[in-house]
PDB file of C-alpha atoms in Angstrom:
ATOM      1  CA  MET B   1      12.442   2.797   9.201  1.00 59.00           C
ATOM      2  CA  SER B   2       9.068   3.642  10.656  1.00 84.00           C
ATOM      3  CA  GLU B   3       5.637   2.348   9.733  1.00 94.00           C
ATOM      4  CA  THR B   4       4.054   3.488   6.494  1.00 96.00           C
ATOM      5  CA  LYS B   5       0.345   4.053   6.076  1.00 97.00           C
ATOM      6  CA  ILE B   6      -1.603   4.023   2.830  1.00 98.00           C
ATOM      7  CA  THR B   7      -4.793   6.056   3.118  1.00 98.00           C
ATOM      8  CA  VAL B   8      -7.658   6.198   0.662  1.00 97.00           C
ATOM      9  CA  ILE B   9      -9.920   9.224   1.172  1.00 97.00           C
ATOM     10  CA  TYR B  10     -13.260   9.007  -0.601  1.00 97.00           C
ATOM     11  CA  ASP B  11     -14.828  12.381  -1.272  1.00 96.00           C
ATOM     12  CA  ASN B  12     -18.598  12.781  -1.000  1.00 95.00           C
ATOM     13  CA  PRO B  13     -20.184  10.485  -3.618  1.00 95.00           C
ATOM     14  CA  THR B  14     -22.715  11.794  -6.099  1.00 94.00           C
ATOM     15  CA  ASP B  15     -25.125   9.057  -4.924  1.00 95.00           C
ATOM     16  CA  PRO B  16     -24.435   8.132  -1.273  1.00 93.00           C
ATOM     17  CA  GLU B  17     -27.052   5.370  -1.274  1.00 95.00           C
ATOM     18  CA  ALA B  18     -25.471   3.637  -4.274  1.00 95.00           C
ATOM     19  CA  PHE B  19     -22.012   4.055  -2.711  1.00 96.00           C
ATOM     20  CA  GLU B  20     -23.118   2.499   0.574  1.00 95.00           C
ATOM     21  CA  SER B  21     -24.799  -0.453  -1.107  1.00 96.00           C
ATOM     22  CA  ALA B  22     -21.645  -1.303  -3.105  1.00 95.00           C
ATOM     23  CA  TYR B  23     -18.969  -0.356  -0.542  1.00 96.00           C
ATOM     24  CA  PRO B  24     -18.930  -3.501   1.659  1.00 95.00           C
ATOM     25  CA  ALA B  25     -18.439  -5.965  -1.197  1.00 92.00           C
ATOM     26  CA  ASP B  26     -16.608  -3.775  -3.704  1.00 91.00           C
ATOM     27  CA  GLN B  27     -14.168  -2.062  -1.348  1.00 93.00           C
ATOM     28  CA  LEU B  28     -13.978  -3.573   2.123  1.00 95.00           C
ATOM     29  CA  GLU B  29     -13.661  -7.155   0.942  1.00 95.00           C
ATOM     30  CA  ALA B  30     -11.071  -6.164  -1.660  1.00 96.00           C
ATOM     31  CA  ALA B  31      -9.180  -4.040   0.895  1.00 96.00           C
ATOM     32  CA  ARG B  32      -8.925  -6.949   3.324  1.00 96.00           C
ATOM     33  CA  LYS B  33      -7.287  -9.067   0.593  1.00 96.00           C
ATOM     34  CA  VAL B  34      -4.356  -6.679   0.090  1.00 97.00           C
ATOM     35  CA  PRO B  35      -1.307  -8.595   1.340  1.00 97.00           C
ATOM     36  CA  GLY B  36       1.325  -7.540   3.822  1.00 97.00           C
ATOM     37  CA  TYR B  37      -0.432  -5.047   6.064  1.00 97.00           C
ATOM     38  CA  VAL B  38       0.030  -5.039   9.817  1.00 96.00           C
ATOM     39  CA  ARG B  39      -3.276  -3.330  10.592  1.00 95.00           C
ATOM     40  CA  PHE B  40      -6.319  -2.251   8.589  1.00 96.00           C
ATOM     41  CA  GLU B  41      -8.938   0.393   9.412  1.00 96.00           C
ATOM     42  CA  ALA B  42     -12.034   1.661   7.650  1.00 97.00           C
ATOM     43  CA  SER B  43     -13.934   4.718   8.819  1.00 97.00           C
ATOM     44  CA  LYS B  44     -16.850   6.962   7.918  1.00 95.00           C
ATOM     45  CA  VAL B  45     -16.700  10.711   8.450  1.00 95.00           C
ATOM     46  CA  TRP B  46     -19.290  12.051  10.890  1.00 92.00           C
ATOM     47  CA  PRO B  47     -21.849  14.340   9.238  1.00 88.00           C
ATOM     48  CA  LYS B  48     -21.658  18.025  10.104  1.00 90.00           C
ATOM     49  CA  GLU B  49     -24.315  19.150  12.547  1.00 92.00           C
ATOM     50  CA  ASP B  50     -25.420  22.004  10.279  1.00 93.00           C
ATOM     51  CA  GLY B  51     -25.960  19.636   7.327  1.00 84.00           C
ATOM     52  CA  SER B  52     -23.234  21.152   5.146  1.00 87.00           C
ATOM     53  CA  PRO B  53     -20.955  18.786   3.191  1.00 84.00           C
ATOM     54  CA  THR B  54     -18.075  17.177   5.031  1.00 90.00           C
ATOM     55  CA  PRO B  55     -14.526  17.510   3.646  1.00 89.00           C
ATOM     56  CA  ALA B  56     -14.489  13.737   2.979  1.00 95.00           C
ATOM     57  CA  TYR B  57     -16.890  10.800   3.155  1.00 96.00           C
ATOM     58  CA  ARG B  58     -15.003   7.611   4.066  1.00 97.00           C
ATOM     59  CA  MET B  59     -11.414   6.446   4.560  1.00 97.00           C
ATOM     60  CA  VAL B  60      -9.510   3.188   4.329  1.00 97.00           C
ATOM     61  CA  ASP B  61      -6.100   2.857   6.001  1.00 97.00           C
ATOM     62  CA  TRP B  62      -3.558   0.070   5.756  1.00 98.00           C
ATOM     63  CA  TYR B  63      -0.513   0.131   8.037  1.00 96.00           C
ATOM     64  CA  PHE B  64       2.683  -1.555   6.884  1.00 97.00           C
ATOM     65  CA  ALA B  65       5.944  -2.307   8.685  1.00 95.00           C
ATOM     66  CA  ASP B  66       7.803   0.106   6.399  1.00 95.00           C
ATOM     67  CA  TYR B  67       7.769   1.951   3.080  1.00 96.00           C
ATOM     68  CA  ASP B  68       9.153  -1.017   1.158  1.00 96.00           C
ATOM     69  CA  ALA B  69       6.339  -3.293   2.371  1.00 97.00           C
ATOM     70  CA  ALA B  70       3.710  -0.697   1.415  1.00 97.00           C
ATOM     71  CA  SER B  71       5.321  -0.199  -1.981  1.00 97.00           C
ATOM     72  CA  ALA B  72       5.332  -3.950  -2.601  1.00 98.00           C
ATOM     73  CA  ALA B  73       1.646  -4.232  -1.624  1.00 97.00           C
ATOM     74  CA  VAL B  74       0.501  -1.757  -4.276  1.00 97.00           C
ATOM     75  CA  THR B  75       2.101  -3.875  -7.004  1.00 97.00           C
ATOM     76  CA  THR B  76      -0.009  -6.950  -6.194  1.00 98.00           C
ATOM     77  CA  PRO B  77      -3.047  -8.178  -8.133  1.00 97.00           C
ATOM     78  CA  GLU B  78      -5.096  -7.783  -4.951  1.00 97.00           C
ATOM     79  CA  PHE B  79      -4.308  -4.085  -4.722  1.00 97.00           C
ATOM     80  CA  GLY B  80      -4.952  -3.751  -8.446  1.00 96.00           C
ATOM     81  CA  ALA B  81      -8.441  -5.227  -7.952  1.00 96.00           C
ATOM     82  CA  PHE B  82      -9.083  -2.866  -5.040  1.00 96.00           C
ATOM     83  CA  PHE B  83      -7.861   0.120  -7.055  1.00 94.00           C
ATOM     84  CA  GLN B  84     -10.012  -0.744 -10.067  1.00 95.00           C
ATOM     85  CA  ALA B  85     -13.139  -1.068  -7.898  1.00 94.00           C
ATOM     86  CA  MET B  86     -12.208   2.161  -6.081  1.00 94.00           C
ATOM     87  CA  GLY B  87     -12.134   4.053  -9.367  1.00 92.00           C
ATOM     88  CA  ALA B  88     -15.589   2.819 -10.314  1.00 92.00           C
ATOM     89  CA  LEU B  89     -17.110   3.566  -6.903  1.00 93.00           C
ATOM     90  CA  SER B  90     -15.524   6.989  -6.277  1.00 94.00           C
ATOM     91  CA  THR B  91     -18.027   9.173  -8.108  1.00 94.00           C
ATOM     92  CA  GLY B  92     -17.216  12.203  -5.945  1.00 94.00           C
ATOM     93  CA  GLY B  93     -13.447  11.867  -6.181  1.00 95.00           C
ATOM     94  CA  VAL B  94     -10.766  10.025  -4.260  1.00 96.00           C
ATOM     95  CA  ARG B  95      -7.273  10.664  -2.911  1.00 96.00           C
ATOM     96  CA  VAL B  96      -4.585   8.087  -2.096  1.00 96.00           C
ATOM     97  CA  LEU B  97      -1.740   8.976   0.267  1.00 96.00           C
ATOM     98  CA  PHE B  98       1.449   7.260   1.461  1.00 96.00           C
ATOM     99  CA  SER B  99       2.351   8.563   4.932  1.00 96.00           C
ATOM    100  CA  ASP B 100       5.212   8.102   7.342  1.00 94.00           C
ATOM    101  CA  VAL B 101       3.691   7.192  10.715  1.00 92.00           C
ATOM    102  CA  GLU B 102       5.589   9.410  13.130  1.00 88.00           C
ATOM    103  CA  VAL B 103       3.794   8.319  16.316  1.00 73.00           C
ATOM    104  CA  PRO B 104       2.779   4.659  16.004  1.00 67.00           C
ATOM    105  CA  GLN B 105      -0.015   3.025  17.960  1.00 67.00           C
ATOM    106  CA  GLN B 106       1.192   1.505  21.208  1.00 63.00           C
TER     107      GLN B 106
END
């Protein structure tokens, strides 16, 4: 089995300032507490040069050894706490993906 990645894609929030003020404590700290990941990344989408809306706002990625480990992580209280906070913070929408990592980091 190959690595599995769980990605959270936050769409553009209705109030970016409010999102940014809550994000470090409400999402990053909760994301770091999710058990079982091999690697964790958080990123912010660069703004478009013409000022038009970007297709997404921020992303959180957890990498797990395999699908079973990722599936187990989402059943934990820690992931539940992250998910609950994510729902409250994601005023512009949010997507959650499970992906098969075809070319892992070396």
